[in-house]
mmCIF file of C-alpha atoms and ligand atoms in Angstrom:
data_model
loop_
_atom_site.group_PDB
_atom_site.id
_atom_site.type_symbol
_atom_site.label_atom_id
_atom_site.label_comp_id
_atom_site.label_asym_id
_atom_site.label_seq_id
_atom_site.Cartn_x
_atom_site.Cartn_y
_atom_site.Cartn_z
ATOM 1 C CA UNK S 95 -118.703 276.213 48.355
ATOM 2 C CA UNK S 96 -119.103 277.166 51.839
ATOM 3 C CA UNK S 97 -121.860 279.630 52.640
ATOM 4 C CA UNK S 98 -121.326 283.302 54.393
ATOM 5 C CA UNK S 99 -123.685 282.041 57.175
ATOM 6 C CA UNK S 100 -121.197 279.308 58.227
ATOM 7 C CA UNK S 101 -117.974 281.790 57.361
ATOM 8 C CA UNK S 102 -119.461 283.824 59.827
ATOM 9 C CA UNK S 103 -120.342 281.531 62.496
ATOM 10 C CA UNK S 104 -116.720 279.751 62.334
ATOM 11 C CA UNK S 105 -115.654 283.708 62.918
ATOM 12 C CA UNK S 106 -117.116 283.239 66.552
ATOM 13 C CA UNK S 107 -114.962 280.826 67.449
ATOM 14 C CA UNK S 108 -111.803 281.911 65.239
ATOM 15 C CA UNK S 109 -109.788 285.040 64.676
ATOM 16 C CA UNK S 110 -110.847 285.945 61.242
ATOM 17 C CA UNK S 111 -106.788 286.410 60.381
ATOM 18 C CA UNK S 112 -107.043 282.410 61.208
ATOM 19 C CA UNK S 113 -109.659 281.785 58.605
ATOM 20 C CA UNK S 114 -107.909 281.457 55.229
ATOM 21 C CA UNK S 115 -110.163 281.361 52.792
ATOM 22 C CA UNK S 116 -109.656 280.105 49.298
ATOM 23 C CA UNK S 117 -106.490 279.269 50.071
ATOM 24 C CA UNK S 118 -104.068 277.189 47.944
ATOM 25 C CA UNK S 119 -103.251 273.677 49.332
ATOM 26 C CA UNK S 120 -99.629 273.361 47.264
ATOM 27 C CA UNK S 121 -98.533 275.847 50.112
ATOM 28 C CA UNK S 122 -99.548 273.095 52.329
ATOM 29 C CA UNK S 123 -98.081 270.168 50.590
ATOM 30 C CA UNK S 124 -94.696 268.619 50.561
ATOM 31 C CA UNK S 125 -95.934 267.585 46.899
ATOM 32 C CA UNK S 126 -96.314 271.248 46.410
ATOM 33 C CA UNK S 127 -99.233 270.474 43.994
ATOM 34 C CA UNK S 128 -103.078 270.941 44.707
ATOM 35 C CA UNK S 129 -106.053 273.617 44.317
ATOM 36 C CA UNK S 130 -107.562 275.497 46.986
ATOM 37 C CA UNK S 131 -109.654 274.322 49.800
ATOM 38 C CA UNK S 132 -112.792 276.369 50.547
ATOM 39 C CA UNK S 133 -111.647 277.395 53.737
ATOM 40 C CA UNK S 134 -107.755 276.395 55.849
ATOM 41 C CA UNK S 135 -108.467 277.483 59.545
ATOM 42 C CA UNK S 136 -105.396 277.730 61.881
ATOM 43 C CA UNK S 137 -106.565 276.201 65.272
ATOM 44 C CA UNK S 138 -104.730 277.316 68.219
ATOM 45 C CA UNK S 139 -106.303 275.258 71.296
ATOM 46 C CA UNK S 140 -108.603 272.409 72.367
ATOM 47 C CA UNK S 141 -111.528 274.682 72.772
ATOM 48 C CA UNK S 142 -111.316 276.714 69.593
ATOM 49 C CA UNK S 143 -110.856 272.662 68.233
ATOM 50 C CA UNK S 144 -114.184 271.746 70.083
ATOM 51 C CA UNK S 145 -116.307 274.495 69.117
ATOM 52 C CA UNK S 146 -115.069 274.103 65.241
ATOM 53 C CA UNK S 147 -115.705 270.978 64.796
ATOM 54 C CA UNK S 148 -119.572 270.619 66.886
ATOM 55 C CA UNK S 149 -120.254 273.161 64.198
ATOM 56 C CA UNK S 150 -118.819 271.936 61.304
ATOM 57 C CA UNK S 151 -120.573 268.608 62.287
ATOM 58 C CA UNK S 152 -123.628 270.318 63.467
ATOM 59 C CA UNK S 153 -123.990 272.072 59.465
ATOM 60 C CA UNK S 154 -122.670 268.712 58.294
ATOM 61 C CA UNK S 155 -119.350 270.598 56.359
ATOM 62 C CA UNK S 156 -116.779 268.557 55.122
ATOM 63 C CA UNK S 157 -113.330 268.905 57.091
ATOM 64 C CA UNK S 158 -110.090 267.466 56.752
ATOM 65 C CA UNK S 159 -107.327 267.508 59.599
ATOM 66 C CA UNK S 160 -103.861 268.244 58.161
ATOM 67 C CA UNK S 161 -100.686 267.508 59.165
ATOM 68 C CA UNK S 162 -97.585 268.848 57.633
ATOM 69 C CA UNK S 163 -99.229 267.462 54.415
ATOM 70 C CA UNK S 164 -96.344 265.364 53.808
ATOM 71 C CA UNK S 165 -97.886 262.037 52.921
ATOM 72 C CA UNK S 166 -100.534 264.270 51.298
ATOM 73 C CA UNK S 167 -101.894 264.700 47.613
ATOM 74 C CA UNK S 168 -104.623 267.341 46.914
ATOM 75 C CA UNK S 169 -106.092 267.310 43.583
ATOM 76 C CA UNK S 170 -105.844 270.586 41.120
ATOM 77 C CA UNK S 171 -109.110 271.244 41.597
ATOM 78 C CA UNK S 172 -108.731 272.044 45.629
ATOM 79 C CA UNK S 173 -111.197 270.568 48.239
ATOM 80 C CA UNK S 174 -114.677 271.963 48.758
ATOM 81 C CA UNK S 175 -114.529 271.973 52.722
ATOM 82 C CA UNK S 176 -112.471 272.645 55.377
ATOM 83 C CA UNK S 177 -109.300 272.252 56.084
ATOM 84 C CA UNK S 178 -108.328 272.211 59.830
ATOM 85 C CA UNK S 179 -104.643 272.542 60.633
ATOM 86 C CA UNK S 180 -103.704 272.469 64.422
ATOM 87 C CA UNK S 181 -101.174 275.029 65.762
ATOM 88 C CA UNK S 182 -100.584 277.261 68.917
ATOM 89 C CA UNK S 183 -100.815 274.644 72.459
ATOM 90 C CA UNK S 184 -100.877 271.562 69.731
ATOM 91 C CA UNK S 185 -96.778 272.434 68.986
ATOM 92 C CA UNK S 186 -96.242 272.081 72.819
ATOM 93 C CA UNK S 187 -93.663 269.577 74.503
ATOM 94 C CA UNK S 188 -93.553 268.935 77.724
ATOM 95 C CA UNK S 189 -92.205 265.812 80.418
ATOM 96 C CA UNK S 190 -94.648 263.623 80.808
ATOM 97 C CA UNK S 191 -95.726 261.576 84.143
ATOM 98 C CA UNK S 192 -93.857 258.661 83.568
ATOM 99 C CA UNK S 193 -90.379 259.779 85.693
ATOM 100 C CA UNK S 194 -86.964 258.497 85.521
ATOM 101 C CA UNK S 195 -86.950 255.618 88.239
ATOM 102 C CA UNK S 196 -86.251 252.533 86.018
ATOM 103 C CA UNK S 197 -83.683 254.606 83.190
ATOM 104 C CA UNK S 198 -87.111 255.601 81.120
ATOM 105 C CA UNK S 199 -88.455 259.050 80.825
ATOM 106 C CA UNK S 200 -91.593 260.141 79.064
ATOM 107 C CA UNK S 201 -92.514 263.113 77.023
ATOM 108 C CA UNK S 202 -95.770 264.814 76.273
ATOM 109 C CA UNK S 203 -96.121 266.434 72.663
ATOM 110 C CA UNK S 204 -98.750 268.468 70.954
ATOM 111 C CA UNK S 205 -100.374 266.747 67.203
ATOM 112 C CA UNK S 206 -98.528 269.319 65.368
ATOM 113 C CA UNK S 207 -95.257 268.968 66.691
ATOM 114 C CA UNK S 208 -92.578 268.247 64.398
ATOM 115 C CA UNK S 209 -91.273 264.809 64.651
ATOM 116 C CA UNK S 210 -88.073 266.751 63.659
ATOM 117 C CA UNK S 211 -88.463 268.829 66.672
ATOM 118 C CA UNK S 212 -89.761 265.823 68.835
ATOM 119 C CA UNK S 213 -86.366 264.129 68.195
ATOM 120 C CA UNK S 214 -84.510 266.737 68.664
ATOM 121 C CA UNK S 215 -85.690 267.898 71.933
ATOM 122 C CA UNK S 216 -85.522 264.294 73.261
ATOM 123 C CA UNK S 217 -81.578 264.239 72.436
ATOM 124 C CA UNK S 218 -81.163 267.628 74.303
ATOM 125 C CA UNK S 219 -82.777 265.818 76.741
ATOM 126 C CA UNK S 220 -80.661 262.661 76.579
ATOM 127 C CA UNK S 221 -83.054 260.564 76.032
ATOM 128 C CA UNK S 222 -82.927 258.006 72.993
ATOM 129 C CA UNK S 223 -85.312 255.943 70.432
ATOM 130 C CA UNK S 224 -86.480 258.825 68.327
ATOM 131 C CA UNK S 225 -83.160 259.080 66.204
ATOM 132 C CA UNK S 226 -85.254 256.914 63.540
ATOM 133 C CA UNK S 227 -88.102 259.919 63.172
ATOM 134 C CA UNK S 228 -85.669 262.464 62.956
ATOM 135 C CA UNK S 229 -85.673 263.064 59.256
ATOM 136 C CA UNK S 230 -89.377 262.303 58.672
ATOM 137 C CA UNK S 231 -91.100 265.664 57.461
ATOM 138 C CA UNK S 232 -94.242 265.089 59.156
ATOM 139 C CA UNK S 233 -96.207 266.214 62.162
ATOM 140 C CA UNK S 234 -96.969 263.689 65.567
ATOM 141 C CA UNK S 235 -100.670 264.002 64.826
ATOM 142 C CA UNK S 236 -99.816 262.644 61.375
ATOM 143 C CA UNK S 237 -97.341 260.439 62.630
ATOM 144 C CA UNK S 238 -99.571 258.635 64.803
ATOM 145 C CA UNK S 239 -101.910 258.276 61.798
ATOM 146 C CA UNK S 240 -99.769 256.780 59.808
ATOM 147 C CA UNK S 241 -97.911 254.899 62.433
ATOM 148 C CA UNK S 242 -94.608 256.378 60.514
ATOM 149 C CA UNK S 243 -91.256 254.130 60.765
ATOM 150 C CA UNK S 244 -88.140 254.237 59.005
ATOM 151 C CA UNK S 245 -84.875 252.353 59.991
ATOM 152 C CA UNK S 246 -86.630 249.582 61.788
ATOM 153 C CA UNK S 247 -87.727 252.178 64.464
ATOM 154 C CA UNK S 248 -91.500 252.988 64.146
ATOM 155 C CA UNK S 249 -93.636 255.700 66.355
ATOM 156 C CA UNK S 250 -96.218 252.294 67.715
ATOM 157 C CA UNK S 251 -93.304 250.966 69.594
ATOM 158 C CA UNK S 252 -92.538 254.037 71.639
ATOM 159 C CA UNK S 253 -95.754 255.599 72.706
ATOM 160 C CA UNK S 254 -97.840 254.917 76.232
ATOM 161 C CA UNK S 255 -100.734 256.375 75.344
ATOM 162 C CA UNK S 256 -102.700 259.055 72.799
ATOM 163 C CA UNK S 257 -105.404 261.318 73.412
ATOM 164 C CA UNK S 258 -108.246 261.975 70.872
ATOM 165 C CA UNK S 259 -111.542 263.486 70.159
ATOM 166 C CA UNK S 260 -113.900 261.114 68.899
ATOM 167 C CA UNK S 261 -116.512 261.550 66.610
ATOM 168 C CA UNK S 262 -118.965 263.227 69.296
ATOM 169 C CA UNK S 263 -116.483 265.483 70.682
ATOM 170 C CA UNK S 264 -115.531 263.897 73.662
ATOM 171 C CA UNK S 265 -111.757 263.224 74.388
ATOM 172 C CA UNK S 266 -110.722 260.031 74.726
ATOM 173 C CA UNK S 267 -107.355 258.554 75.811
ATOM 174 C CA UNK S 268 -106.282 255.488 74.066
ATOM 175 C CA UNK S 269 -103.706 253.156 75.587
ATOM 176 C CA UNK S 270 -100.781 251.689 73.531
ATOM 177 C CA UNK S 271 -102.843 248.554 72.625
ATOM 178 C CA UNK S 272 -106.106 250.292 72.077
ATOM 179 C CA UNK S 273 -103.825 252.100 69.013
ATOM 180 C CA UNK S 274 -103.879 249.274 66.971
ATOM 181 C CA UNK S 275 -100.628 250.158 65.269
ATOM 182 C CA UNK S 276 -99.665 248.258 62.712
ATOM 183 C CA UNK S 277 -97.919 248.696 59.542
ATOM 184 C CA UNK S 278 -98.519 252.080 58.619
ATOM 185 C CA UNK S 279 -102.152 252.605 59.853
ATOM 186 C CA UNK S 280 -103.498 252.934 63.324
ATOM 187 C CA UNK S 281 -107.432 253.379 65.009
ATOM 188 C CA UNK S 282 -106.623 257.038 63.902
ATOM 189 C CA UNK S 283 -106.192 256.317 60.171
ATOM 190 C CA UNK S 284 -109.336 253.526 61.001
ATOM 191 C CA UNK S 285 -111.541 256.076 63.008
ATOM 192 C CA UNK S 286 -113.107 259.894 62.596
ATOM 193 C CA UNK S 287 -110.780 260.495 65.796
ATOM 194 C CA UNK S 288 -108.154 263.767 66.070
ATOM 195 C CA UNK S 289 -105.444 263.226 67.904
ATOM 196 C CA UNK S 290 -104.754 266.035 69.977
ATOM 197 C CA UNK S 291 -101.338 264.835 71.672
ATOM 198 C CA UNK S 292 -99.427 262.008 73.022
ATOM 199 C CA UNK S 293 -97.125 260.298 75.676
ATOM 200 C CA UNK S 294 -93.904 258.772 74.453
ATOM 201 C CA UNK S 295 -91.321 256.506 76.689
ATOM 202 C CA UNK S 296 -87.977 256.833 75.697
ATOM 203 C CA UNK S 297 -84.629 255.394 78.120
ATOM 204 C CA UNK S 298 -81.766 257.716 78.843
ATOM 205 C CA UNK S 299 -78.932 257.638 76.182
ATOM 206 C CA UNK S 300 -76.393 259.776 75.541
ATOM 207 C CA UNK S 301 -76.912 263.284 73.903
ATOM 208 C CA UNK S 302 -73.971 262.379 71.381
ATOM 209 C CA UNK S 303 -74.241 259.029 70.356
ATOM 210 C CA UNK S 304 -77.670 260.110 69.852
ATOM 211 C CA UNK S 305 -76.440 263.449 67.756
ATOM 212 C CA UNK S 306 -74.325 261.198 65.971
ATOM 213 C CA UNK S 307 -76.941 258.584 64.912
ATOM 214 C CA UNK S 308 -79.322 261.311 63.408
ATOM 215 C CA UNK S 309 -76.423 263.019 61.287
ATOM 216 C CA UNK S 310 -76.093 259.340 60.115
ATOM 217 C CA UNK S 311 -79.297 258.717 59.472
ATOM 218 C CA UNK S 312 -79.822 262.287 57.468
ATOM 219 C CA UNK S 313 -77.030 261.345 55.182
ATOM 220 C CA UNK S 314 -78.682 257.872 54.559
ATOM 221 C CA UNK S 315 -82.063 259.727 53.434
ATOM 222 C CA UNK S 316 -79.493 262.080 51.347
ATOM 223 C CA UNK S 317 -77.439 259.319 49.578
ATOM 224 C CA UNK S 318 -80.676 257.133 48.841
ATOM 225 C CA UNK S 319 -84.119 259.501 48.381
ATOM 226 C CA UNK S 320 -84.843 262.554 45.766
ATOM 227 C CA UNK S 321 -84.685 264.929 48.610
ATOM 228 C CA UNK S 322 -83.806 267.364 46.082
ATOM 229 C CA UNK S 323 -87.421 267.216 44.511
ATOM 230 C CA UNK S 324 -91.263 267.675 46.139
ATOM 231 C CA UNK S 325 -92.731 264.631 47.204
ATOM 232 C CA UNK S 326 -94.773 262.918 49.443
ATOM 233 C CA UNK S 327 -91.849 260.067 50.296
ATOM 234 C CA UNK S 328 -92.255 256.545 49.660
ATOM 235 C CA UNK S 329 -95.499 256.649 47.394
ATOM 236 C CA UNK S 330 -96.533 253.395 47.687
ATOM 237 C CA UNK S 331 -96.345 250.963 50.770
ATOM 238 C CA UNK S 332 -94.303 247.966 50.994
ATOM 239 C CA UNK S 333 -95.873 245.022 49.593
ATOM 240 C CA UNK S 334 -95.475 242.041 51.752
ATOM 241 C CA UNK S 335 -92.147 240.094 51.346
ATOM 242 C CA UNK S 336 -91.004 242.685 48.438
ATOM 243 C CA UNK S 337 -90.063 246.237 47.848
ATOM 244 C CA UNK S 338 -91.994 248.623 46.035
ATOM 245 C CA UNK S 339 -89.058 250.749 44.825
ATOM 246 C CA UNK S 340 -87.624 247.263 43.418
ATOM 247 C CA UNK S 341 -90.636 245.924 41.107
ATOM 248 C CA UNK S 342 -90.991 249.699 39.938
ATOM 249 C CA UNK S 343 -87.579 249.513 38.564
ATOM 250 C CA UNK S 344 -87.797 245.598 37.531
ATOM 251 C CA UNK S 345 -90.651 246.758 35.545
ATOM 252 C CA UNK S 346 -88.583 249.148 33.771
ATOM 253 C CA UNK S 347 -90.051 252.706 35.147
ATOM 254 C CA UNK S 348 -87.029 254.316 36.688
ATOM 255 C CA UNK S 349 -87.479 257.675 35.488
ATOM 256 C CA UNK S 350 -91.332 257.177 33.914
ATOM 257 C CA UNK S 351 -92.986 260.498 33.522
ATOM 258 C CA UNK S 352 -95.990 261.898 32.540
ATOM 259 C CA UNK S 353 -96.164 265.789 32.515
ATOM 260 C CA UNK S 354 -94.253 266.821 35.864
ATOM 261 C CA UNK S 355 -94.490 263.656 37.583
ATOM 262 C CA UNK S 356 -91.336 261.335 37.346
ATOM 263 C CA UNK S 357 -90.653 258.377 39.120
ATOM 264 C CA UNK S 358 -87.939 259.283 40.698
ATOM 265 C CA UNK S 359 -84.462 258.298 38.908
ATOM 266 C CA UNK S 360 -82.619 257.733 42.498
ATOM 267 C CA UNK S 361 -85.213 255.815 44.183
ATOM 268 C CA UNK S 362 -87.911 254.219 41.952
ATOM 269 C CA UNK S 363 -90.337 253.938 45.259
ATOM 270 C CA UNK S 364 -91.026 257.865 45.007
ATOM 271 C CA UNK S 365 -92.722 259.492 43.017
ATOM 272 C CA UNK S 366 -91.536 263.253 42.390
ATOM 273 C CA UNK S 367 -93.016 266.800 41.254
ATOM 274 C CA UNK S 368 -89.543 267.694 38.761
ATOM 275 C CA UNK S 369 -90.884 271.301 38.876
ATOM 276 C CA UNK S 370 -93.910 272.016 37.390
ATOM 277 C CA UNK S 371 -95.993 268.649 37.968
ATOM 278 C CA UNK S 372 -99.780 269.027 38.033
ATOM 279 C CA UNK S 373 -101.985 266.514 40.836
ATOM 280 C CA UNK S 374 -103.335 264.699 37.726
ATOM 281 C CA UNK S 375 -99.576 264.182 36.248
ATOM 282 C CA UNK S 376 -98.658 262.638 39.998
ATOM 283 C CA UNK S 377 -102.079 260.780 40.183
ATOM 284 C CA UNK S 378 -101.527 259.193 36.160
ATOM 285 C CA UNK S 379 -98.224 258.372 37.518
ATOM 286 C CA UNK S 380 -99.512 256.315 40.598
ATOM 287 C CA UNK S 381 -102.132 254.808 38.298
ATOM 288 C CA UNK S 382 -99.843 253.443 35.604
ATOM 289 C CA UNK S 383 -96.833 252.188 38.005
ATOM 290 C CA UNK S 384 -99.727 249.684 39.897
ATOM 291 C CA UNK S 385 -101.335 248.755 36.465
ATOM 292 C CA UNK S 386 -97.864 248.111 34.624
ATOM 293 C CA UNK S 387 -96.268 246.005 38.152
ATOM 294 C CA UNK S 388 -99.580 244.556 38.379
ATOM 295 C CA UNK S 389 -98.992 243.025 34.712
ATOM 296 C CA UNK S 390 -95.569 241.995 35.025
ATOM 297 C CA UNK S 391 -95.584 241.161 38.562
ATOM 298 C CA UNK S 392 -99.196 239.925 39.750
ATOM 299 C CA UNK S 393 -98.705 242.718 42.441
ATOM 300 C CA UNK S 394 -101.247 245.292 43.029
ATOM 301 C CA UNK S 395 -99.484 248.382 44.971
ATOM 302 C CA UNK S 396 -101.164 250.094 47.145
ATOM 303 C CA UNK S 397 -100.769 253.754 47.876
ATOM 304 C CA UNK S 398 -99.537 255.418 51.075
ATOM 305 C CA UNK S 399 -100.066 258.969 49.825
ATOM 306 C CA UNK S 400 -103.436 259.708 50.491
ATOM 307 C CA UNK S 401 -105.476 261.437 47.912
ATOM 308 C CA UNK S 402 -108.152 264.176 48.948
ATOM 309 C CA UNK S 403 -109.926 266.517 46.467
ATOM 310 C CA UNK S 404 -110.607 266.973 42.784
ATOM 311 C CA UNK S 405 -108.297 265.920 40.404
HETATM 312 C C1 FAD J 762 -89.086 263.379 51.822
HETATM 313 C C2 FAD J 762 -90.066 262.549 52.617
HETATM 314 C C3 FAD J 762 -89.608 261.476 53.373
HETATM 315 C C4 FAD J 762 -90.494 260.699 54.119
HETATM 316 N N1 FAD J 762 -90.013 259.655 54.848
HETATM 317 C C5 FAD J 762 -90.862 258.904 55.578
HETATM 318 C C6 FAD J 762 -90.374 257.819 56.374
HETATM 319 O O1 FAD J 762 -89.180 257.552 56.445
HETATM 320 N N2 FAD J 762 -91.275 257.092 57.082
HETATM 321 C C7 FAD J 762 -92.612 257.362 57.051
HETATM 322 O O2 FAD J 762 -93.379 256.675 57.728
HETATM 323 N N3 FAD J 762 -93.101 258.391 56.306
HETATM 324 C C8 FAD J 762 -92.274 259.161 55.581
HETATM 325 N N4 FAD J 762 -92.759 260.197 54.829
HETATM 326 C C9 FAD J 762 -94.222 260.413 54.755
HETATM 327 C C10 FAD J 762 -94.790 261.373 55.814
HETATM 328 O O3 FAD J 762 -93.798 262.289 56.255
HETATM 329 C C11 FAD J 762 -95.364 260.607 56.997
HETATM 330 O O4 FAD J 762 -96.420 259.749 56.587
HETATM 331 C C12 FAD J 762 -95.891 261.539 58.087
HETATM 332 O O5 FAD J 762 -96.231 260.763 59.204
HETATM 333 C C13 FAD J 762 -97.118 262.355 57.653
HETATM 334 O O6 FAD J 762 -97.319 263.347 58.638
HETATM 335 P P1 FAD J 762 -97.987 264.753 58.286
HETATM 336 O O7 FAD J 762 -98.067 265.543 59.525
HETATM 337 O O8 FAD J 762 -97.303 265.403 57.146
HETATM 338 O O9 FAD J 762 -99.436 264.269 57.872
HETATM 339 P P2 FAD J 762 -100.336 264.727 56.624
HETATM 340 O O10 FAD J 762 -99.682 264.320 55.354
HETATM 341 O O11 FAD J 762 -100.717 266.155 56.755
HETATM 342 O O12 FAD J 762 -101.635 263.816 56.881
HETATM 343 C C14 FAD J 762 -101.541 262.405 56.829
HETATM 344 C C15 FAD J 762 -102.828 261.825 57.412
HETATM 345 O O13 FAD J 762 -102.849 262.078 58.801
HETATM 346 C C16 FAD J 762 -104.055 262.750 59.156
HETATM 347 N N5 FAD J 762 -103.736 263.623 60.296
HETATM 348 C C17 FAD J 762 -102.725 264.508 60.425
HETATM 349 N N6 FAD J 762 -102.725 265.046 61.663
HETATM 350 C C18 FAD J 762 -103.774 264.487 62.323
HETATM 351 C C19 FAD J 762 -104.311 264.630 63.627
HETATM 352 N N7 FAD J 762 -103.786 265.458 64.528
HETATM 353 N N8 FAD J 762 -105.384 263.881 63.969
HETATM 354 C C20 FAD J 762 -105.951 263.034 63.077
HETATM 355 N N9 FAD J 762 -105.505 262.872 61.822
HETATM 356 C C21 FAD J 762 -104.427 263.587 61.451
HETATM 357 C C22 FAD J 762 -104.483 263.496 57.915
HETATM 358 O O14 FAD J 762 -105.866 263.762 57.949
HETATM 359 C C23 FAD J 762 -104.100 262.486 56.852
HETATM 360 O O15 FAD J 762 -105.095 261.493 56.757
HETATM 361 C C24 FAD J 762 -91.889 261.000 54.089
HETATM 362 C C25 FAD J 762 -92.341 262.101 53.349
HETATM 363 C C26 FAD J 762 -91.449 262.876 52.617
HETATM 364 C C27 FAD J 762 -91.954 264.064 51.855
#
């Protein structure tokens, strides 16, 4: 539990109708499960960002940075620290230095931007390779983290450079290679670093054919995954030279529930809250699918939802 003392000296730095306190982390989720986390603070610029976290690291409290909590599961019984979520400058887009010359434009865009809003600003703009990140319901900050791809496009491959705060609170730009992307993890997801935004280079294309290939891509997400339920996406990465969503269903779990928690009957590779799931019922879920493909398959799944919290 967080004391009054440091309630009071976050309330220095931060609005106290920005300090949420006790505040329920389903409303956070895409999972739409989890407890409350001591504190949620709604950080509007670098320096209110700066001046949190010296003191949070200063009083040694816990913190957690969250995204759009989409690839995100919080245990029932909430988080005992703070939970930081970036908003205000952060949702920002603007061009970026790199300019038109040789066909390739750039973009700079805030850690919470939507990637939904990323890509669809860059079509307005004519400018193509984000199509592929359209439909993913998560943040750039979180993006970055998790290096997020879908239909063989994937955020590593289009961005020149990210800037961070490192663990002493200086910022840091990091080049493309100094990212270390690589299949779904990056020096973010490695490192105590925030990302606080980040260059993309994207070539001219045209505004339609662009338009078009999102719509497709939306109704490919529609037709295949349980868009229908709360989730967190694909729970599970891809295990190399298989599928998850395959040995889940070879192993005869297409539709295994326990509680609220279902593997999902339209795509065995997520799992979903049917309605009235608890953190533990999603977490039992997780647990059995890698035991029972473990057993029949000698694979060992490993998560991409990451947990935080008491279960
Ligand atoms: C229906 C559905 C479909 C999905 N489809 C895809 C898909 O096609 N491809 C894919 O890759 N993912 C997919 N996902 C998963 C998820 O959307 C991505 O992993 C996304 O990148 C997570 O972003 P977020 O902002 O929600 O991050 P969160 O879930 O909030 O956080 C994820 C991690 O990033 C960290 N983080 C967030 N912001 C920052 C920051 N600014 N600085 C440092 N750390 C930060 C958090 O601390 C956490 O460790 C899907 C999810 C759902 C619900």
């Amino acid at each position: 539990m967080l004391s009054e003392q440091i309630i009071q000296a976050i309330g220095k730095h931060i609005p106290t109708d920005r300090i949420l306190l006790n505040e329920s982390m389903a409303a956070h989720t895409t999972f739409r499960v989890g407890g409350p986390a001591d504190c949620l603070i709604l950080v509007e610029n670098r320096e209110e960002l700066e001046n949190l976290l010296s003191l949070l690291r200063k009083t040694e409290s816990p913190f957690f940075l969250l995204g759009n909590g989409s690839n995100l599961l919080v245990g029932d019984k909430g988080y005992d620290g703070i939970v930081i979520k970036l908003t205000g400058d952060f949702q920002s887009i603007r061009l970026g230095e790199m300019k038109a010359s040789d066909g390739n434009s750039s973009l700079r865009a805030g850690a919470a931007v939507t990637l939904a809003a990323l890509a669809r600003k860059a079509m307005e703009l004519g400018l193509t390779g984000l199509e592929f990140a359209s439909g993913i319901p998560g943040t750039l900050g979180g993006g970055l983290v998790m290096n997020a791809g879908a239909y063989d496009g994937e955020l590593g491959e289009i961005i020149t450079y990210v800037e961070v705060l490192n663990e002493s609170g200086e910022v840091m730009r990091l080049d493309h290679d100094t990212m270390e992307f690589g299949y779904r993890t990056s020096a973010i997801k490695k490192r105590p670093f925030i990302a606080l935004e980040a260059e993309i280079q994207l070539p001219s294309g045209n505004p339609k054919e662009i338009q078009e290939r999102m719509e497709e891509l939306a109704r490919k997400r529609k037709e295949k995954q349980p868009l229908e339920y709360p989730s967190a996406g694909s729970t599970f990465k891809r295990p190399e030279g298989n599928f998850a969503g395959k040995l889940i269903m070879d192993a005869g779990l297409r539709g295994f529930s326990i509680g609220g928690a279902q593997v999902s009957e339209k795509h065995c590779g997520f799992v979903v809250n049917k309605g009235n799931a608890t953190a533990a019922d999603i977490k039992e879920v997780i647990e059995e699918v890698r035991e029972r493909v473990d057993t029949r398959f000698g694979v060992m799944l490993e998560p991409e939802v990451i947990m935080l919290g008491k279960f």
